[in-house]
Amino acid sequence: MSIEKLTENAISLLKNLIETQSFSEEEEHTALLIEGWFNENKIPFKRTKNNIWATNKHFDENKPTLLLNSHHDTVKPNSKYTNDPFKAIVKDGKLYGLGSNDAGGCLVSLMATFTHFYALENLKYNLVIVASAEEENSGNNGLNSMLPIIPNIDVAIVGEPTLMNLAVAEKGLVVFDAVVDGTPSHAAHPNNNNSIYNTIEVLQWFKDFKFEKSSDALGDVKMTVTQINAGSQHNVVPGHVDLVIDVRVNDAYTNQEIATILQEQSPCSKITPRSLRLNSSSINPNHDLVKAGIAMGRATYGSPTLSDQACLSCQSLKLGPGDSTRSHSADEFIYLNEIEEGIQIYVELLNRVIV
């Protein structure tokens, strides 16, 4: 099938995906649409919960394996939508609808690319594609659950909107719950250990603290206090204040190292990570995928936003049509020509590396 026909079919699939609700953990109906694509193209596939995956026709265990991955779940629509989020609307070259940009355009472009290469012989890499679930909520039944099931992966392209530039690194995430203690008392009585006042110094510490190691691709670790909760009524000084701290981790640290530093140095009474599994990720700048992309004129950068790269231990590259700034926004859209260009760039990139 020609690239032009694959592109036409991919856009048609994206319209159907937009018009089919697929919130995280509720992707069963979009999974059926993705099954339909593989059936129509006579490509054998497997389904594990709401994850659909397939390998190229001439898969060879003696060759390295390249994963193509994007997700078909969405967040719930932004409250400021003026269009119907579940209606695929084309206007002025834009395709509007929930999940159009994040990450439907990437997913259908990768599916078209995989289909193009599926039956080719003598590829330098095997191909595995996973249309995954539960990316938006970092759920337990998404790409992370597929890694023990699919063939071992040596390198991955994760489809997220990057304007088809090469995100050669991505920040990880650790969310911490912290406690600032004090002495509970009646508000009318003297109290030199008010937990709320104690929090002033703690907040200043978080504001001023700098992690020493920076990264060429990702810059500094970014730490932000995002939630504060304390007190039950006006005349009671609370015994503690609860804080939530969001830490975006560069590739100079592991998540465990960040946790250790904060537990040893922060002035909180207690600070506990919710999870350490969403690590930073990167790809060697000398990897053939990166060198080929640069030769094609694509820029490189480090991404501050999280994706399913976080659950991969292999090298990975984030690359896809669309613009990350449109993700989760009202009246989300992707340009049709971004999908057309995206498929062309994916195909050319793989032609340079795996053919």
mmCIF file of C-alpha atoms in Angstrom:
data_model
loop_
_atom_site.group_PDB
_atom_site.id
_atom_site.type_symbol
_atom_site.label_atom_id
_atom_site.label_comp_id
_atom_site.label_asym_id
_atom_site.label_seq_id
_atom_site.Cartn_x
_atom_site.Cartn_y
_atom_site.Cartn_z
ATOM 1 C CA MET A 1 0.000 0.000 0.000
ATOM 2 C CA SER A 2 1.299 3.465 -0.856
ATOM 3 C CA ILE A 3 2.321 5.940 1.839
ATOM 4 C CA GLU A 4 -0.447 8.234 0.594
ATOM 5 C CA LYS A 5 -3.107 5.540 1.078
ATOM 6 C CA LEU A 6 -1.722 4.569 4.481
ATOM 7 C CA THR A 7 -1.882 8.231 5.490
ATOM 8 C CA GLU A 8 -5.472 8.548 4.306
ATOM 9 C CA ASN A 9 -6.434 5.452 6.277
ATOM 10 C CA ALA A 10 -4.536 6.635 9.362
ATOM 11 C CA ILE A 11 -6.437 9.932 9.400
ATOM 12 C CA SER A 12 -9.715 8.053 9.018
ATOM 13 C CA LEU A 13 -8.787 5.840 11.981
ATOM 14 C CA LEU A 14 -7.886 8.899 14.053
ATOM 15 C CA LYS A 15 -11.304 10.408 13.415
ATOM 16 C CA ASN A 16 -12.932 7.205 14.660
ATOM 17 C CA LEU A 17 -10.673 7.145 17.723
ATOM 18 C CA ILE A 18 -11.632 10.731 18.576
ATOM 19 C CA GLU A 19 -15.315 9.834 18.425
ATOM 20 C CA THR A 20 -14.852 6.837 20.748
ATOM 21 C CA GLN A 21 -14.433 7.581 24.456
ATOM 22 C CA SER A 22 -11.198 6.137 25.837
ATOM 23 C CA PHE A 23 -10.412 7.595 29.238
ATOM 24 C CA SER A 24 -7.590 5.794 31.058
ATOM 25 C CA GLU A 25 -8.739 2.300 32.145
ATOM 26 C CA GLU A 26 -11.757 2.605 29.790
ATOM 27 C CA GLU A 27 -10.071 1.977 26.433
ATOM 28 C CA GLU A 28 -11.831 -1.216 25.404
ATOM 29 C CA HIS A 29 -13.702 0.386 22.490
ATOM 30 C CA THR A 30 -10.701 2.143 20.957
ATOM 31 C CA ALA A 31 -8.811 -1.141 21.349
ATOM 32 C CA LEU A 32 -11.408 -2.707 19.037
ATOM 33 C CA LEU A 33 -10.804 0.026 16.437
ATOM 34 C CA ILE A 34 -7.076 -0.670 16.571
ATOM 35 C CA GLU A 35 -7.736 -4.380 16.191
ATOM 36 C CA GLY A 36 -9.725 -3.477 13.089
ATOM 37 C CA TRP A 37 -6.711 -1.752 11.535
ATOM 38 C CA PHE A 38 -4.535 -4.847 11.941
ATOM 39 C CA ASN A 39 -7.274 -7.136 10.667
ATOM 40 C CA GLU A 40 -7.834 -4.977 7.587
ATOM 41 C CA ASN A 41 -4.108 -5.009 6.849
ATOM 42 C CA LYS A 42 -3.858 -8.766 7.483
ATOM 43 C CA ILE A 43 -1.334 -8.316 10.277
ATOM 44 C CA PRO A 44 -1.509 -10.858 13.138
ATOM 45 C CA PHE A 45 -1.724 -9.163 16.527
ATOM 46 C CA LYS A 46 -2.281 -9.945 20.176
ATOM 47 C CA ARG A 47 -4.326 -8.144 22.794
ATOM 48 C CA THR A 48 -3.432 -7.996 26.468
ATOM 49 C CA LYS A 49 -6.197 -6.179 28.374
ATOM 50 C CA ASN A 50 -6.509 -2.954 26.315
ATOM 51 C CA ASN A 51 -3.002 -3.100 24.846
ATOM 52 C CA ILE A 52 -2.712 -4.188 21.210
ATOM 53 C CA TRP A 53 0.663 -5.369 19.920
ATOM 54 C CA ALA A 54 2.269 -6.988 16.907
ATOM 55 C CA THR A 55 5.675 -7.881 15.479
ATOM 56 C CA ASN A 56 6.977 -7.602 11.936
ATOM 57 C CA LYS A 57 6.424 -10.582 9.636
ATOM 58 C CA HIS A 58 10.068 -11.665 9.481
ATOM 59 C CA PHE A 59 10.889 -11.296 13.164
ATOM 60 C CA ASP A 60 14.350 -12.771 13.889
ATOM 61 C CA GLU A 61 15.414 -13.401 17.491
ATOM 62 C CA ASN A 62 19.053 -12.895 16.484
ATOM 63 C CA LYS A 63 18.440 -9.249 15.597
ATOM 64 C CA PRO A 64 17.982 -6.249 17.900
ATOM 65 C CA THR A 65 14.405 -5.067 18.388
ATOM 66 C CA LEU A 66 12.961 -1.579 17.975
ATOM 67 C CA LEU A 67 9.730 -0.748 19.792
ATOM 68 C CA LEU A 68 7.208 1.651 18.269
ATOM 69 C CA ASN A 69 4.797 2.805 20.951
ATOM 70 C CA SER A 70 2.056 5.315 21.567
ATOM 71 C CA HIS A 71 -1.139 5.320 23.603
ATOM 72 C CA HIS A 72 -4.846 5.407 22.858
ATOM 73 C CA ASP A 73 -6.191 6.545 26.221
ATOM 74 C CA THR A 74 -7.045 10.184 26.899
ATOM 75 C CA VAL A 75 -7.543 12.516 29.811
ATOM 76 C CA LYS A 76 -11.059 13.799 30.453
ATOM 77 C CA PRO A 77 -11.927 16.858 28.365
ATOM 78 C CA ASN A 78 -10.896 20.299 29.547
ATOM 79 C CA SER A 79 -13.880 22.235 30.941
ATOM 80 C CA LYS A 80 -13.282 25.097 28.501
ATOM 81 C CA TYR A 81 -14.086 23.093 25.352
ATOM 82 C CA THR A 82 -16.312 24.958 22.904
ATOM 83 C CA ASN A 83 -16.454 22.051 20.421
ATOM 84 C CA ASP A 84 -17.831 18.609 21.215
ATOM 85 C CA PRO A 85 -14.637 16.829 22.377
ATOM 86 C CA PHE A 86 -15.932 13.543 20.964
ATOM 87 C CA LYS A 87 -16.645 14.957 17.509
ATOM 88 C CA ALA A 88 -13.902 14.832 14.867
ATOM 89 C CA ILE A 89 -14.138 18.260 13.240
ATOM 90 C CA VAL A 90 -11.919 19.333 10.330
ATOM 91 C CA LYS A 91 -11.596 23.084 9.872
ATOM 92 C CA ASP A 92 -8.843 25.189 8.303
ATOM 93 C CA GLY A 93 -6.534 22.191 7.998
ATOM 94 C CA LYS A 94 -6.962 21.250 11.669
ATOM 95 C CA LEU A 95 -8.500 18.059 13.023
ATOM 96 C CA TYR A 96 -10.185 18.885 16.345
ATOM 97 C CA GLY A 97 -11.154 16.426 19.062
ATOM 98 C CA LEU A 98 -10.086 14.885 22.344
ATOM 99 C CA GLY A 99 -6.890 12.880 21.894
ATOM 100 C CA SER A 100 -6.210 14.214 18.401
ATOM 101 C CA ASN A 101 -2.866 15.689 19.437
ATOM 102 C CA ASP A 102 -2.160 13.617 22.557
ATOM 103 C CA ALA A 103 -1.516 11.115 21.265
ATOM 104 C CA GLY A 104 -3.844 9.928 18.520
ATOM 105 C CA GLY A 105 -1.904 11.579 15.722
ATOM 106 C CA CYS A 106 1.279 9.902 16.916
ATOM 107 C CA LEU A 107 -0.393 6.530 17.339
ATOM 108 C CA VAL A 108 -1.964 6.327 13.889
ATOM 109 C CA SER A 109 1.236 7.629 12.293
ATOM 110 C CA LEU A 110 3.269 4.890 13.965
ATOM 111 C CA MET A 111 0.663 2.284 13.013
ATOM 112 C CA ALA A 112 0.894 3.388 9.379
ATOM 113 C CA THR A 113 4.700 3.282 9.587
ATOM 114 C CA PHE A 114 4.703 -0.207 11.113
ATOM 115 C CA THR A 115 2.293 -1.395 8.417
ATOM 116 C CA HIS A 116 4.598 -0.014 5.717
ATOM 117 C CA PHE A 117 7.559 -2.009 7.060
ATOM 118 C CA TYR A 118 5.648 -5.060 8.313
ATOM 119 C CA ALA A 119 6.333 -7.480 5.441
ATOM 120 C CA LEU A 120 9.788 -6.248 4.381
ATOM 121 C CA GLU A 121 12.578 -8.804 4.536
ATOM 122 C CA ASN A 122 16.156 -8.447 5.781
ATOM 123 C CA LEU A 123 15.541 -5.527 8.121
ATOM 124 C CA LYS A 124 18.433 -4.708 10.459
ATOM 125 C CA TYR A 125 16.020 -4.471 13.392
ATOM 126 C CA ASN A 126 12.903 -6.356 14.358
ATOM 127 C CA LEU A 127 9.872 -4.143 14.871
ATOM 128 C CA VAL A 128 7.349 -4.404 17.703
ATOM 129 C CA ILE A 129 4.418 -2.015 17.924
ATOM 130 C CA VAL A 130 2.376 -1.525 21.088
ATOM 131 C CA ALA A 131 -0.776 0.618 21.076
ATOM 132 C CA SER A 132 -0.925 0.988 24.822
ATOM 133 C CA ALA A 133 -3.472 1.878 27.460
ATOM 134 C CA GLU A 134 -3.306 3.803 30.744
ATOM 135 C CA GLU A 135 -0.524 6.198 29.783
ATOM 136 C CA GLU A 136 -2.302 9.303 31.032
ATOM 137 C CA ASN A 137 -2.745 7.952 34.556
ATOM 138 C CA SER A 138 0.527 5.955 34.686
ATOM 139 C CA GLY A 139 -1.672 2.937 35.350
ATOM 140 C CA ASN A 140 -0.664 -0.621 36.108
ATOM 141 C CA ASN A 141 -2.079 -2.080 32.870
ATOM 142 C CA GLY A 142 -0.309 0.030 30.281
ATOM 143 C CA LEU A 143 3.043 -0.292 28.524
ATOM 144 C CA ASN A 144 4.758 -1.160 31.810
ATOM 145 C CA SER A 145 2.653 -4.337 32.024
ATOM 146 C CA MET A 146 3.594 -5.316 28.470
ATOM 147 C CA LEU A 147 7.360 -5.400 28.915
ATOM 148 C CA PRO A 148 7.436 -8.963 30.320
ATOM 149 C CA ILE A 149 5.113 -10.095 27.502
ATOM 150 C CA ILE A 150 6.525 -8.600 24.315
ATOM 151 C CA PRO A 151 9.985 -9.520 22.960
ATOM 152 C CA ASN A 152 12.976 -7.935 24.679
ATOM 153 C CA ILE A 153 13.408 -4.340 23.485
ATOM 154 C CA ASP A 154 16.783 -2.794 22.615
ATOM 155 C CA VAL A 155 15.608 0.715 21.695
ATOM 156 C CA ALA A 156 12.259 2.492 21.425
ATOM 157 C CA ILE A 157 10.512 5.317 19.643
ATOM 158 C CA VAL A 158 7.722 6.640 21.854
ATOM 159 C CA GLY A 159 5.089 8.604 19.959
ATOM 160 C CA GLU A 160 4.236 11.861 21.720
ATOM 161 C CA PRO A 161 3.749 15.294 20.131
ATOM 162 C CA THR A 162 7.216 16.814 19.575
ATOM 163 C CA LEU A 163 6.672 18.668 16.262
ATOM 164 C CA MET A 164 8.703 15.737 14.861
ATOM 165 C CA ASN A 165 11.818 16.984 16.625
ATOM 166 C CA LEU A 166 13.933 14.525 18.597
ATOM 167 C CA ALA A 167 13.350 14.491 22.351
ATOM 168 C CA VAL A 168 16.626 12.752 23.229
ATOM 169 C CA ALA A 169 15.919 12.849 26.967
ATOM 170 C CA GLU A 170 12.897 13.144 29.224
ATOM 171 C CA LYS A 171 12.609 14.116 32.865
ATOM 172 C CA GLY A 172 11.416 11.582 35.388
ATOM 173 C CA LEU A 173 8.942 12.289 38.180
ATOM 174 C CA VAL A 174 8.827 11.684 41.911
ATOM 175 C CA VAL A 175 5.929 12.985 43.997
ATOM 176 C CA PHE A 176 6.631 13.311 47.719
ATOM 177 C CA ASP A 177 4.263 13.570 50.656
ATOM 178 C CA ALA A 178 5.872 15.583 53.461
ATOM 179 C CA VAL A 179 4.908 16.536 56.999
ATOM 180 C CA VAL A 180 5.859 19.618 59.018
ATOM 181 C CA ASP A 181 5.232 19.025 62.726
ATOM 182 C CA GLY A 182 4.285 21.396 65.506
ATOM 183 C CA THR A 183 2.454 21.454 68.809
ATOM 184 C CA PRO A 184 -1.358 21.384 68.668
ATOM 185 C CA SER A 185 -3.096 23.874 70.924
ATOM 186 C CA HIS A 186 -6.050 26.220 71.442
ATOM 187 C CA ALA A 187 -5.597 29.329 69.315
ATOM 188 C CA ALA A 188 -6.122 31.572 72.348
ATOM 189 C CA HIS A 189 -3.040 30.225 74.171
ATOM 190 C CA PRO A 190 0.656 30.985 73.513
ATOM 191 C CA ASN A 191 2.337 28.503 71.165
ATOM 192 C CA ASN A 192 5.922 28.883 69.948
ATOM 193 C CA ASN A 193 5.738 25.695 67.887
ATOM 194 C CA ASN A 194 2.882 26.452 65.480
ATOM 195 C CA SER A 195 3.161 23.968 62.607
ATOM 196 C CA ILE A 196 1.804 26.506 60.107
ATOM 197 C CA TYR A 197 4.462 29.067 61.070
ATOM 198 C CA ASN A 198 7.094 26.335 60.993
ATOM 199 C CA THR A 199 6.086 25.723 57.400
ATOM 200 C CA ILE A 200 7.302 29.190 56.343
ATOM 201 C CA GLU A 201 10.925 28.157 56.850
ATOM 202 C CA VAL A 202 10.338 24.787 55.226
ATOM 203 C CA LEU A 203 8.765 26.377 52.136
ATOM 204 C CA GLN A 204 11.715 28.756 51.841
ATOM 205 C CA TRP A 205 14.076 25.770 51.991
ATOM 206 C CA PHE A 206 12.272 24.066 49.099
ATOM 207 C CA LYS A 207 12.214 27.309 47.130
ATOM 208 C CA ASP A 208 15.974 27.873 47.553
ATOM 209 C CA PHE A 209 17.292 24.301 47.384
ATOM 210 C CA LYS A 210 19.321 23.389 44.281
ATOM 211 C CA PHE A 211 20.377 19.912 43.270
ATOM 212 C CA GLU A 212 24.031 20.049 42.284
ATOM 213 C CA LYS A 213 24.054 18.037 39.063
ATOM 214 C CA SER A 214 22.687 19.534 35.881
ATOM 215 C CA SER A 215 22.157 17.811 32.537
ATOM 216 C CA ASP A 216 23.114 18.934 29.050
ATOM 217 C CA ALA A 217 19.789 17.712 27.670
ATOM 218 C CA LEU A 218 17.430 18.304 30.594
ATOM 219 C CA GLY A 219 18.976 21.099 32.636
ATOM 220 C CA ASP A 220 18.391 21.204 36.399
ATOM 221 C CA VAL A 221 16.110 19.083 38.566
ATOM 222 C CA LYS A 222 12.912 21.088 39.107
ATOM 223 C CA MET A 223 11.289 20.839 42.523
ATOM 224 C CA THR A 224 7.930 22.502 43.265
ATOM 225 C CA VAL A 225 5.665 22.496 46.315
ATOM 226 C CA THR A 226 2.226 22.045 44.799
ATOM 227 C CA GLN A 227 -0.168 21.351 47.700
ATOM 228 C CA ILE A 228 -0.539 22.427 51.338
ATOM 229 C CA ASN A 229 -3.140 21.165 53.765
ATOM 230 C CA ALA A 230 -3.565 21.925 57.469
ATOM 231 C CA GLY A 231 -6.056 22.685 60.183
ATOM 232 C CA SER A 232 -9.628 21.696 60.957
ATOM 233 C CA GLN A 233 -11.205 24.789 62.536
ATOM 234 C CA HIS A 234 -10.424 28.415 63.320
ATOM 235 C CA ASN A 235 -9.614 28.053 67.017
ATOM 236 C CA VAL A 236 -7.275 25.036 66.856
ATOM 237 C CA VAL A 237 -3.562 25.224 66.010
ATOM 238 C CA PRO A 238 -2.916 22.038 64.006
ATOM 239 C CA GLY A 239 -0.276 19.556 65.072
ATOM 240 C CA HIS A 240 1.061 19.154 61.538
ATOM 241 C CA VAL A 241 0.966 20.536 57.991
ATOM 242 C CA ASP A 242 0.897 18.215 54.979
ATOM 243 C CA LEU A 243 2.807 19.172 51.843
ATOM 244 C CA VAL A 244 3.011 17.636 48.366
ATOM 245 C CA ILE A 245 6.229 18.188 46.413
ATOM 246 C CA ASP A 246 6.546 17.539 42.665
ATOM 247 C CA VAL A 247 10.122 16.761 41.552
ATOM 248 C CA ARG A 248 11.053 16.534 37.863
ATOM 249 C CA VAL A 249 14.264 14.541 37.717
ATOM 250 C CA ASN A 250 16.997 14.973 35.122
ATOM 251 C CA ASP A 251 19.139 12.124 33.822
ATOM 252 C CA ALA A 252 22.007 12.985 36.189
ATOM 253 C CA TYR A 253 20.109 11.365 39.093
ATOM 254 C CA THR A 254 18.127 8.241 39.744
ATOM 255 C CA ASN A 255 14.814 8.686 41.501
ATOM 256 C CA GLN A 256 16.225 6.837 44.513
ATOM 257 C CA GLU A 257 19.103 9.318 44.731
ATOM 258 C CA ILE A 258 16.622 12.210 44.771
ATOM 259 C CA ALA A 259 14.631 10.525 47.535
ATOM 260 C CA THR A 260 17.749 9.913 49.612
ATOM 261 C CA ILE A 261 18.898 13.536 49.290
ATOM 262 C CA LEU A 262 15.540 14.932 50.383
ATOM 263 C CA GLN A 263 15.122 12.475 53.242
ATOM 264 C CA GLU A 264 18.589 13.360 54.539
ATOM 265 C CA GLN A 265 18.547 17.117 53.977
ATOM 266 C CA SER A 266 15.007 18.510 53.957
ATOM 267 C CA PRO A 267 13.735 20.176 57.155
ATOM 268 C CA CYS A 268 10.470 18.219 57.071
ATOM 269 C CA SER A 269 9.560 15.932 59.940
ATOM 270 C CA LYS A 270 8.879 13.227 57.366
ATOM 271 C CA ILE A 271 9.113 13.047 53.569
ATOM 272 C CA THR A 272 8.036 9.958 51.622
ATOM 273 C CA PRO A 273 8.048 9.246 47.876
ATOM 274 C CA ARG A 274 4.802 7.882 46.447
ATOM 275 C CA SER A 275 6.674 5.924 43.772
ATOM 276 C CA LEU A 276 10.187 5.678 42.368
ATOM 277 C CA ARG A 277 9.285 3.951 39.101
ATOM 278 C CA LEU A 278 8.877 6.982 36.788
ATOM 279 C CA ASN A 279 12.529 7.471 35.918
ATOM 280 C CA SER A 280 14.190 9.877 33.517
ATOM 281 C CA SER A 281 15.092 8.445 30.133
ATOM 282 C CA SER A 282 17.458 9.196 27.280
ATOM 283 C CA ILE A 283 19.162 7.931 24.164
ATOM 284 C CA ASN A 284 22.847 8.127 23.300
ATOM 285 C CA PRO A 285 23.347 11.134 20.989
ATOM 286 C CA ASN A 286 25.487 8.863 18.804
ATOM 287 C CA HIS A 287 22.704 6.309 18.318
ATOM 288 C CA ASP A 288 21.857 5.720 14.655
ATOM 289 C CA LEU A 289 18.279 6.956 15.191
ATOM 290 C CA VAL A 290 19.526 10.289 16.512
ATOM 291 C CA LYS A 291 22.213 10.686 13.872
ATOM 292 C CA ALA A 292 19.691 9.897 11.126
ATOM 293 C CA GLY A 293 17.179 12.375 12.543
ATOM 294 C CA ILE A 294 19.778 15.136 12.734
ATOM 295 C CA ALA A 295 20.860 14.370 9.165
ATOM 296 C CA MET A 296 17.220 14.874 8.159
ATOM 297 C CA GLY A 297 17.265 18.337 9.726
ATOM 298 C CA ARG A 298 15.362 17.523 12.918
ATOM 299 C CA ALA A 299 16.309 19.426 16.072
ATOM 300 C CA THR A 300 17.131 17.734 19.389
ATOM 301 C CA TYR A 301 15.962 18.768 22.844
ATOM 302 C CA GLY A 302 15.219 17.531 26.356
ATOM 303 C CA SER A 303 11.555 17.121 27.282
ATOM 304 C CA PRO A 304 10.168 18.231 30.671
ATOM 305 C CA THR A 305 6.933 16.255 30.245
ATOM 306 C CA LEU A 306 6.396 12.642 31.247
ATOM 307 C CA SER A 307 5.456 9.781 28.915
ATOM 308 C CA ASP A 308 5.629 5.990 28.775
ATOM 309 C CA GLN A 309 9.378 6.376 28.290
ATOM 310 C CA ALA A 310 9.468 6.448 32.085
ATOM 311 C CA CYS A 311 8.773 2.718 32.317
ATOM 312 C CA LEU A 312 11.444 1.692 29.796
ATOM 313 C CA SER A 313 14.926 0.639 30.832
ATOM 314 C CA CYS A 314 16.294 0.653 27.275
ATOM 315 C CA GLN A 315 17.368 3.731 25.328
ATOM 316 C CA SER A 316 14.381 5.597 23.929
ATOM 317 C CA LEU A 317 13.564 8.521 21.683
ATOM 318 C CA LYS A 318 10.378 10.579 21.956
ATOM 319 C CA LEU A 319 9.180 11.678 18.532
ATOM 320 C CA GLY A 320 5.806 12.447 17.044
ATOM 321 C CA PRO A 321 3.542 14.821 15.114
ATOM 322 C CA GLY A 322 1.665 17.530 16.983
ATOM 323 C CA ASP A 323 2.662 20.053 19.601
ATOM 324 C CA SER A 324 2.934 19.221 23.313
ATOM 325 C CA THR A 325 1.558 22.647 24.268
ATOM 326 C CA ARG A 326 -1.843 21.617 22.810
ATOM 327 C CA SER A 327 -2.074 18.496 24.973
ATOM 328 C CA HIS A 328 -4.867 18.505 27.576
ATOM 329 C CA SER A 329 -6.056 21.886 26.290
ATOM 330 C CA ALA A 330 -9.580 22.956 25.353
ATOM 331 C CA ASP A 331 -10.470 22.350 21.693
ATOM 332 C CA GLU A 332 -7.403 20.142 21.235
ATOM 333 C CA PHE A 333 -6.344 19.729 17.608
ATOM 334 C CA ILE A 334 -3.653 18.485 15.277
ATOM 335 C CA TYR A 335 -2.930 19.759 11.783
ATOM 336 C CA LEU A 336 -3.641 17.176 9.099
ATOM 337 C CA ASN A 337 -0.370 18.047 7.406
ATOM 338 C CA GLU A 338 1.445 17.260 10.665
ATOM 339 C CA ILE A 339 0.199 13.686 10.384
ATOM 340 C CA GLU A 340 1.173 13.521 6.713
ATOM 341 C CA GLU A 341 4.639 14.872 7.497
ATOM 342 C CA GLY A 342 4.918 12.677 10.574
ATOM 343 C CA ILE A 343 4.402 9.462 8.633
ATOM 344 C CA GLN A 344 6.872 10.590 5.965
ATOM 345 C CA ILE A 345 9.525 11.404 8.581
ATOM 346 C CA TYR A 346 8.988 8.175 10.525
ATOM 347 C CA VAL A 347 9.331 6.167 7.305
ATOM 348 C CA GLU A 348 12.425 8.030 6.131
ATOM 349 C CA LEU A 349 14.036 7.744 9.563
ATOM 350 C CA LEU A 350 13.505 3.989 9.684
ATOM 351 C CA ASN A 351 14.631 3.628 6.071
ATOM 352 C CA ARG A 352 17.941 5.163 7.099
ATOM 353 C CA VAL A 353 18.363 2.934 10.168
ATOM 354 C CA ILE A 354 16.710 -0.459 9.694
ATOM 355 C CA VAL A 355 16.602 -1.091 5.937
#
